Coordinates of C-alpha atoms in Angstrom, one line a residue:
Chain A
M1 CA 0.0 0.3 -0.3
T2 CA 1.4 3.5 -0.6
T3 CA 1.0 6.0 1.9
L4 CA -0.9 9.0 1.2
L5 CA -0.6 10.9 4.3
R6 CA 2.2 11.7 6.7
C7 CA 2.3 14.1 9.5
G8 CA 4.1 14.4 12.1
P9 CA 5.6 14.8 15.2
L10 CA 2.8 15.7 16.8
S11 CA 2.0 16.5 20.1
A12 CA -0.1 18.1 22.8
E13 CA -1.6 18.7 26.4
D14 CA -5.3 19.3 27.1
G15 CA -6.4 22.3 28.9
E16 CA -5.2 21.6 33.0
G17 CA -1.6 20.4 30.7
R18 CA -1.7 17.1 30.9
R19 CA -0.1 15.0 28.3
L20 CA -2.5 13.8 25.8
Y21 CA 0.2 12.4 23.5
R22 CA 4.3 12.7 22.9
S23 CA 5.6 13.3 18.8
V24 CA 3.0 10.8 17.4
T25 CA 2.7 10.5 13.6
V26 CA -0.1 9.6 11.4
A27 CA 0.3 8.3 8.6
L28 CA -2.7 7.0 6.3
E29 CA -2.4 4.6 3.3
E30 CA -4.2 5.4 0.1
G31 CA -7.6 4.0 -0.9
C32 CA -8.3 3.0 3.3
L33 CA -10.7 3.7 6.0
T34 CA -8.8 4.4 9.1
V35 CA -10.7 4.2 12.2
L36 CA -9.3 5.6 15.3
E37 CA -10.4 4.8 18.8
G38 CA -9.3 5.6 22.4
P39 CA -10.5 6.5 25.3
S40 CA -13.3 9.7 25.9
G41 CA -11.0 12.8 26.5
G42 CA -7.9 11.3 24.8
G43 CA -7.4 14.0 22.3
K44 CA -8.6 12.2 19.2
S45 CA -10.7 15.2 17.7
T46 CA -7.2 17.7 19.1
L47 CA -5.3 15.4 16.9
L48 CA -7.5 15.0 14.0
R49 CA -7.5 19.1 14.6
Q50 CA -3.5 19.0 14.5
V51 CA -3.4 17.1 11.4
A52 CA -5.6 19.4 9.6
G53 CA -3.5 22.3 10.5
L54 CA -6.5 23.9 12.6
A55 CA -4.8 23.4 16.5
S56 CA -1.2 24.5 16.8
S57 CA 2.0 22.4 16.9
E58 CA 5.4 23.1 16.0
N59 CA 7.8 21.6 13.6
V60 CA 5.3 19.2 12.3
T61 CA 6.1 17.8 8.7
R62 CA 2.9 17.4 6.4
E63 CA 3.5 15.6 3.5
L64 CA 0.4 14.7 1.2
S65 CA 0.6 12.3 -1.9
G66 CA 4.4 12.6 -1.6
R67 CA 4.6 16.6 -1.8
R68 CA 5.8 18.8 1.5
W69 CA 3.5 21.2 2.5
V70 CA 4.7 23.9 4.5
E71 CA 3.4 26.6 7.2
K72 CA 2.2 29.2 5.3
D73 CA 0.3 26.7 2.7
L74 CA -1.9 25.2 5.0
P75 CA -5.1 26.9 3.8
G76 CA -3.3 24.7 0.1
W77 CA -3.2 21.9 2.4
R78 CA -6.8 21.7 4.2
S79 CA -8.2 22.2 0.8
G80 CA -6.8 18.8 0.2
V81 CA -7.2 17.0 4.0
T82 CA -10.3 18.5 4.9
L83 CA -11.5 18.0 8.5
L84 CA -15.9 16.8 9.4
M85 CA -15.8 18.9 12.2
Q86 CA -17.3 17.2 15.4
D87 CA -20.6 19.5 15.7
A88 CA -21.2 19.5 12.1
P89 CA -21.2 23.5 12.5
I90 CA -23.6 25.6 9.5
I91 CA -23.5 28.6 8.1
P92 CA -26.1 31.6 7.7
G93 CA -27.6 30.2 4.5
S94 CA -30.0 27.9 2.7
V95 CA -28.9 23.8 2.4
L96 CA -27.4 25.0 -0.5
E97 CA -25.3 27.6 -0.1
N98 CA -23.8 25.5 2.8
L99 CA -23.1 22.8 0.3
N100 CA -21.9 25.5 -2.1
F101 CA -20.0 28.0 -0.6
P102 CA -16.3 26.1 -0.4
Y103 CA -17.0 26.1 -4.4
G104 CA -16.5 30.4 -3.8
L105 CA -12.8 29.8 -2.3
K106 CA -9.9 30.1 -4.0
S107 CA -8.6 26.6 -2.7
A108 CA -11.9 25.4 -4.6
G109 CA -9.7 25.7 -7.8
D110 CA -10.9 23.9 -11.0
R111 CA -13.6 22.6 -8.6
I112 CA -16.9 22.8 -9.5
F113 CA -20.0 22.0 -7.7
D114 CA -22.1 19.8 -9.3
A115 CA -25.8 20.0 -8.5
E116 CA -27.0 16.9 -9.8
R117 CA -24.7 15.0 -7.5
A118 CA -25.3 16.7 -4.1
D119 CA -29.1 16.0 -5.5
H120 CA -27.9 12.3 -5.7
M121 CA -26.1 12.3 -2.4
L122 CA -28.7 14.0 -0.3
H123 CA -30.7 11.0 -1.2
E124 CA -28.6 8.8 -0.2
V125 CA -27.6 9.8 3.1
G126 CA -31.9 10.6 3.6
L127 CA -31.9 13.9 3.0
G128 CA -33.5 14.0 -0.8
T129 CA -37.2 15.0 0.7
I130 CA -35.6 18.2 1.7
A131 CA -35.7 21.0 0.1
V132 CA -32.4 23.1 -0.4
E133 CA -33.9 26.8 -0.4
R134 CA -34.8 25.9 3.3
P135 CA -32.3 27.3 6.0
A136 CA -29.5 25.3 7.0
S137 CA -30.5 26.8 10.4
T138 CA -33.8 24.9 10.5
L139 CA -32.4 21.0 10.6
S140 CA -32.0 19.1 13.5
G141 CA -28.8 17.7 14.5
G142 CA -28.6 15.0 12.9
E143 CA -29.6 16.3 9.5
R144 CA -26.6 19.0 9.9
H145 CA -24.0 15.8 10.4
R146 CA -25.8 14.4 7.3
L147 CA -25.2 17.7 5.1
A148 CA -21.8 17.7 6.5
I149 CA -20.9 14.7 5.3
V150 CA -22.6 15.3 1.9
R151 CA -20.6 18.7 1.4
A152 CA -17.2 16.8 2.4
L153 CA -18.4 13.6 -0.3
L154 CA -18.8 16.1 -2.3
W155 CA -15.7 18.3 -2.2
E156 CA -13.6 15.6 -3.4
A157 CA -10.6 16.5 -0.9
P158 CA -7.5 13.5 -1.0
V159 CA -7.5 12.7 2.7
L160 CA -11.0 13.2 4.8
L161 CA -10.1 13.8 8.4
A162 CA -13.8 12.7 9.7
D163 CA -14.6 13.5 14.1
E164 CA -17.5 11.7 14.7
P165 CA -19.9 12.3 11.8
L166 CA -22.5 9.6 12.8
S167 CA -23.6 11.7 16.0
G168 CA -27.1 11.4 16.4
L169 CA -27.9 9.0 13.4
D170 CA -29.8 5.8 14.6
G171 CA -28.8 2.3 12.9
P172 CA -29.8 2.2 9.4
L173 CA -28.6 5.5 9.1
A174 CA -25.5 5.4 10.7
S175 CA -25.0 2.2 8.7
R176 CA -25.7 4.0 5.3
C177 CA -23.2 7.2 6.0
F178 CA -20.8 5.0 7.2
N179 CA -20.6 2.8 4.1
L180 CA -20.4 6.4 1.7
L181 CA -17.4 7.3 3.9
R182 CA -15.6 3.9 3.0
E183 CA -17.0 3.9 -0.5
H184 CA -14.7 6.8 -0.4
A185 CA -12.1 6.4 1.2
R186 CA -11.3 3.2 -0.7
R187 CA -10.7 5.1 -3.9
P188 CA -7.8 5.6 -5.8
G189 CA -5.9 8.4 -4.5
H190 CA -8.3 8.8 -1.5
A191 CA -8.3 7.8 2.2
V192 CA -10.8 8.7 4.9
L193 CA -9.5 8.7 9.0
C194 CA -12.4 8.4 11.0
V195 CA -13.5 8.6 14.7
L196 CA -16.0 6.9 15.8
H197 CA -17.8 5.8 19.1
D198 CA -19.5 2.5 17.7
P199 CA -16.4 -0.4 18.0
A200 CA -18.8 -2.4 16.0
M201 CA -19.4 -0.2 13.4
G202 CA -15.2 -0.1 13.7
R203 CA -15.1 -3.6 12.7
G204 CA -16.0 -2.5 9.8
A205 CA -12.8 -0.3 9.0
D206 CA -9.9 -1.2 7.0
R207 CA -7.5 -0.2 9.3
R208 CA -8.0 0.7 13.2
L209 CA -5.6 2.5 15.6
R210 CA -5.9 3.2 19.3
L211 CA -4.7 6.3 21.1
E212 CA -3.8 5.7 24.6
T213 CA -0.7 6.5 27.2
E214 CA 0.4 9.1 24.9
R215 CA 0.9 7.3 21.9
L216 CA -0.3 6.1 19.0
C217 CA -0.7 2.3 18.2
A218 CA -2.3 -1.0 15.7
A219 CA -6.0 -1.9 17.8
Chain B
M1 CA -25.2 86.3 18.7
N2 CA -26.0 89.3 20.1
D3 CA -29.7 87.9 20.9
L4 CA -27.8 84.9 23.4
I5 CA -29.9 84.4 26.1
H6 CA -27.1 83.6 28.7
L7 CA -27.6 81.1 31.8
T8 CA -26.6 81.3 35.3
P9 CA -26.3 79.6 38.0
I10 CA -29.6 79.5 39.0
D11 CA -30.9 78.6 36.3
L12 CA -28.3 75.7 36.5
L13 CA -29.9 74.6 39.5
V14 CA -33.3 74.8 38.6
A15 CA -31.9 72.1 35.5
T16 CA -31.4 70.0 38.1
I17 CA -34.2 69.3 39.3
L18 CA -35.1 67.3 35.9
V19 CA -32.7 65.0 36.8
I20 CA -33.4 64.9 40.4
A21 CA -37.5 64.2 38.8
A22 CA -35.8 61.0 36.8
G23 CA -34.3 59.9 40.5
V24 CA -37.5 60.0 41.7
V25 CA -39.2 58.1 39.1
S26 CA -36.1 55.4 39.2
L27 CA -36.6 55.3 43.5
A28 CA -40.7 54.5 42.7
M29 CA -40.6 52.3 39.9
R30 CA -37.1 50.4 41.6
L31 CA -35.0 50.2 39.4
D32 CA -31.6 50.8 41.2
I33 CA -30.6 53.9 38.7
E34 CA -30.0 56.0 41.1
K35 CA -26.9 56.1 42.6
R36 CA -25.8 55.7 38.8
L37 CA -27.7 58.8 37.3
A38 CA -26.7 61.0 40.3
L39 CA -22.7 60.1 40.0
S40 CA -23.3 60.8 35.8
A41 CA -24.8 63.8 36.8
V42 CA -21.5 65.2 39.2
R43 CA -19.6 63.2 36.9
T44 CA -20.8 66.0 34.1
V45 CA -20.7 68.7 36.3
V46 CA -17.3 68.2 36.8
Q47 CA -16.0 66.9 33.7
L48 CA -18.0 69.5 31.3
G49 CA -16.7 72.5 34.2
L50 CA -12.9 71.4 33.6
V51 CA -12.9 71.1 29.9
G52 CA -15.2 74.7 29.9
L53 CA -12.2 76.3 32.2
I54 CA -9.6 74.5 29.5
L55 CA -10.9 75.5 26.9
E56 CA -11.3 79.0 27.8
R57 CA -7.8 79.5 28.8
V58 CA -6.6 77.9 25.5
F59 CA -8.6 80.1 23.0
A60 CA -7.1 82.9 24.7
L61 CA -3.9 81.5 24.2
R62 CA -4.4 80.3 21.2
R63 CA -1.0 78.9 20.6
P64 CA -0.8 75.5 18.7
I65 CA 0.8 73.1 21.4
L66 CA -1.5 73.7 23.0
V67 CA -3.9 72.5 20.9
L68 CA -2.2 69.0 20.1
A69 CA -1.6 68.5 23.7
I70 CA -5.4 68.9 24.5
L71 CA -6.3 66.9 21.3
V72 CA -3.5 63.8 21.9
V73 CA -5.0 63.4 25.8
M74 CA -8.5 63.0 24.0
I75 CA -6.7 60.6 21.4
I76 CA -5.3 58.7 24.3
F77 CA -9.1 58.5 26.8
A78 CA -10.9 57.5 23.3
G79 CA -8.9 54.6 22.4
R80 CA -8.8 53.8 26.4
E81 CA -12.9 54.4 26.5
A82 CA -13.0 51.8 23.4
S83 CA -11.5 48.9 24.8
N84 CA -13.1 49.8 27.8
R85 CA -16.2 48.8 27.0
S86 CA -15.9 45.6 25.4
T87 CA -16.5 42.6 27.6
R88 CA -13.8 40.7 26.1
V89 CA -10.7 41.2 25.7
Y90 CA -7.4 40.4 23.9
R91 CA -3.6 41.4 24.7
G92 CA -3.4 44.7 22.5
M93 CA -6.5 45.8 22.3
R94 CA -5.8 48.8 24.1
W95 CA -3.0 49.3 21.5
D96 CA -5.5 48.6 18.4
S97 CA -8.2 50.6 19.7
L98 CA -5.6 53.7 20.1
L99 CA -4.5 53.2 16.9
A100 CA -7.7 53.3 14.7
M101 CA -8.9 56.2 17.1
G102 CA -5.7 58.2 16.4
A103 CA -6.1 57.3 13.1
T104 CA -9.5 58.7 12.4
C105 CA -9.6 61.8 14.6
L106 CA -6.2 62.5 12.6
V107 CA -7.3 61.9 9.2
V108 CA -11.0 62.6 9.1
G109 CA -10.6 65.7 11.3
A110 CA -7.1 67.2 9.0
V111 CA -10.1 66.9 5.6
V112 CA -12.8 68.5 8.2
T113 CA -11.1 71.4 9.4
Q114 CA -8.1 72.0 6.8
V115 CA -9.8 71.1 3.2
V116 CA -13.8 71.8 3.7
I117 CA -14.0 74.0 6.5
G118 CA -10.6 75.6 6.2
V119 CA -9.3 76.5 9.4
Q120 CA -7.6 79.9 9.3
P121 CA -4.8 79.8 11.4
W122 CA -4.7 75.8 11.2
Y123 CA -4.6 75.1 14.9
D124 CA -7.4 77.7 15.6
P125 CA -9.1 76.4 19.5
Q126 CA -12.3 77.2 18.4
Y127 CA -12.8 74.8 15.3
V128 CA -10.5 72.1 15.6
I129 CA -11.1 71.1 19.0
P130 CA -15.2 70.6 19.3
L131 CA -15.2 69.1 15.8
L132 CA -12.1 66.7 16.8
G133 CA -13.9 65.6 20.3
M134 CA -17.3 65.1 18.2
I135 CA -15.4 63.0 16.0
L136 CA -14.4 61.6 18.6
G137 CA -17.0 61.1 20.4
N138 CA -19.0 59.7 17.4
S139 CA -16.2 56.6 16.4
L140 CA -15.6 56.2 20.0
N141 CA -19.5 54.5 19.5
G142 CA -18.8 52.7 16.3
V143 CA -15.2 51.7 17.2
S144 CA -16.4 49.7 20.3
L145 CA -19.6 48.5 18.8
C146 CA -17.8 46.8 15.8
L147 CA -15.3 45.5 18.7
E148 CA -16.9 43.8 20.6
R149 CA -19.2 42.3 17.7
L150 CA -16.3 40.7 16.4
L151 CA -15.0 39.0 19.7
E152 CA -18.4 38.1 20.2
H153 CA -18.5 36.4 16.4
L154 CA -14.9 34.7 17.1
S155 CA -15.7 33.6 20.1
A156 CA -18.8 31.8 20.1
R157 CA -19.3 31.8 16.6
R158 CA -16.2 30.5 16.0
H159 CA -16.8 27.1 14.2
E160 CA -18.5 29.1 11.3
V161 CA -15.0 30.6 10.2
E162 CA -13.3 27.3 10.9
L163 CA -15.9 25.6 8.7
R164 CA -14.7 27.8 5.6
L165 CA -10.9 27.2 6.8
V166 CA -11.2 23.2 6.4
F167 CA -12.5 23.8 3.0
G168 CA -8.6 25.4 2.7
A169 CA -10.3 29.2 2.8
T170 CA -7.8 31.7 3.6
R171 CA -7.2 34.4 6.5
S172 CA -9.1 36.8 4.2
E173 CA -11.7 34.8 3.1
A174 CA -12.5 33.3 6.4
L175 CA -12.6 36.3 8.3
R176 CA -14.9 38.3 5.9
D177 CA -18.4 37.9 7.0
P178 CA -16.6 38.2 10.4
I179 CA -15.6 41.5 9.6
R180 CA -18.1 42.6 7.0
T181 CA -21.2 42.2 10.2
A182 CA -18.7 44.2 13.0
V183 CA -18.4 47.1 10.6
R184 CA -22.6 47.7 9.4
T185 CA -22.9 47.2 13.2
G186 CA -20.2 50.1 14.2
M187 CA -22.1 51.8 11.3
I188 CA -25.5 51.6 12.6
P189 CA -25.4 54.6 15.4
V190 CA -24.3 57.2 12.8
T191 CA -26.4 55.5 9.2
N192 CA -29.3 55.9 12.3
I193 CA -29.2 59.1 13.7
M194 CA -28.4 60.7 9.7
A195 CA -31.8 58.8 8.9
A196 CA -33.5 60.9 11.1
A197 CA -31.7 64.1 11.2
G198 CA -34.3 67.1 10.7
I199 CA -37.5 64.2 10.8
V200 CA -37.5 62.7 14.3
A201 CA -34.8 64.9 15.7
L202 CA -32.7 68.0 15.6
P203 CA -29.1 67.3 15.4
G204 CA -27.4 68.5 18.7
M205 CA -24.7 70.9 16.9
M206 CA -26.9 72.3 15.2
T207 CA -29.3 73.0 17.9
G208 CA -26.9 74.5 20.0
Q209 CA -25.5 77.3 17.0
I210 CA -29.7 77.8 16.4
L211 CA -29.2 78.4 20.1
A212 CA -26.5 80.4 20.0
G213 CA -27.8 82.6 17.6
A214 CA -27.1 81.6 14.2
P215 CA -28.7 81.6 10.6
P216 CA -30.8 78.1 10.4
M217 CA -29.3 77.2 6.8
Q218 CA -26.2 78.3 8.3
A219 CA -26.0 75.4 10.7
V220 CA -27.2 73.2 8.9
T221 CA -24.6 73.4 6.6
Y222 CA -22.6 72.9 9.2
Q223 CA -24.9 69.8 10.5
I224 CA -24.4 68.2 7.0
V225 CA -20.4 68.5 7.4
I226 CA -20.9 66.8 10.4
M227 CA -23.2 63.8 9.5
F228 CA -20.8 63.2 6.2
T229 CA -17.8 63.3 8.6
L230 CA -18.7 61.3 11.3
A231 CA -20.2 59.2 9.2
A232 CA -16.4 58.9 7.3
A233 CA -15.1 58.7 11.4
N234 CA -17.3 55.7 12.0
A235 CA -17.1 53.4 9.0
M236 CA -12.7 54.5 8.8
G237 CA -12.8 54.1 12.9
S238 CA -14.3 50.2 12.5
M239 CA -12.4 49.0 9.6
L240 CA -9.4 50.2 11.1
I241 CA -10.5 48.1 15.1
A242 CA -12.0 45.2 13.0
T243 CA -8.9 44.3 10.9
A244 CA -6.4 45.0 14.0
A245 CA -8.4 43.1 15.7
A246 CA -8.8 39.8 13.7
R247 CA -5.2 40.4 12.3
R248 CA -3.9 39.4 16.7
L249 CA -6.6 36.9 16.8
V250 CA -6.6 34.8 13.0
A251 CA -2.7 33.8 12.5
P252 CA -2.0 34.1 9.0
D253 CA -2.8 30.4 8.2
G254 CA -6.0 31.0 9.2
R255 CA -5.3 29.5 12.9
L256 CA -7.6 31.6 15.1
K257 CA -6.1 31.9 18.6
V258 CA -8.9 32.3 20.4
D259 CA -6.4 31.6 23.2
L260 CA -5.7 34.8 23.5
L261 CA -9.6 36.1 23.9
R262 CA -11.0 36.3 27.1
A263 CA -14.5 36.9 28.6
D264 CA -13.3 39.3 31.4
R265 CA -10.7 41.7 32.0
W266 CA -7.3 42.4 34.0

């Protein structure tokens, strides 16, 4: 297997100065869904935010598809290593605006919003009956999570870092969304690192990592 | 101007009855603002009295260095007051608000006094001090409102900003909405005043000039100049403070440094 992403060494402490992990390097294989496990409050979200370049980290080497990225190019790195955030935040505006706003950014480059594919994906996650003109603020928590998954998958970033993307979803819907993430990860040139709280679902991943006692190791 | 009715200390005492009446209302309705009202009334008398004494002396001496010294003191106090009004603080906020107030006062003040009105000599305290005082007083409101809104956005709605960042937004792209909303908020007071001018209320400066005996059309002309000046000052002050604060709280690579932001004051 080819290593698609390598990012490290990463270290972090919690708000009280307790060490969460030390000198951890995250390496993701191409075509692979990797699940990140570990105790609650153990630093999984912080690790994902550091890999995405949202949380501070020093002297970190970032490589994606063999290309090395320096700190000042973090916006470019983020457009290729996109974080699916834990709380599924939305921007003010309609469902459609929440799906297509990334395509107005400089980082979009040649990417064009595909409305047909967006419609298909919304149906896939059970949001097909929702009018895209509807204000996104009226969506429920579970609907926001599914909208966030659709937006992230449409973006086609080589690497997707998903922080508890299935929160608030019931069994069948959670399975359907998990399968979409796995299909996405298994495509050439892609990889997904996912934090999940459901161990049973985690067993369906291609690879499992565990963050515990300040280290990252195979589960 | 010869028709000016001069006020005596007795007239001021009679006016005090009005403040006392407001205090009685507070007591009767248990609004609990009577102490604050009394303190504010005393501060008004003391501060304005001192300003009156200083201005009389400065007007009599007509020395540029004195006028400049007064302007510097006014800018420092305005910068301090603008940052004091915010419920959230970050390290360096006082410098940012001082910079915003100072640059606004000097640039807009120079244009209105030297170009629009053409004050002669350039430092004539009768024009320069009240005009720059109005600019500072009004942009102070705009700057503090703008700062409060921006800090609230970066604190309470940080996930919205980060949502743009995770798709590769640059710092300026991620901050476009927060800065736009903050500057718009900072501009609200002056746009409200402009919209209501002459219909709902007669603006203070115009009223003052008319009371002092100036022809109404002359007072109106001055007021229009002042309104436009205040609009420019509010816009410039708000844009400066929003940009300065955003640059401190968001790293060039877009990382939010909200750990620098505190909800309490030090």
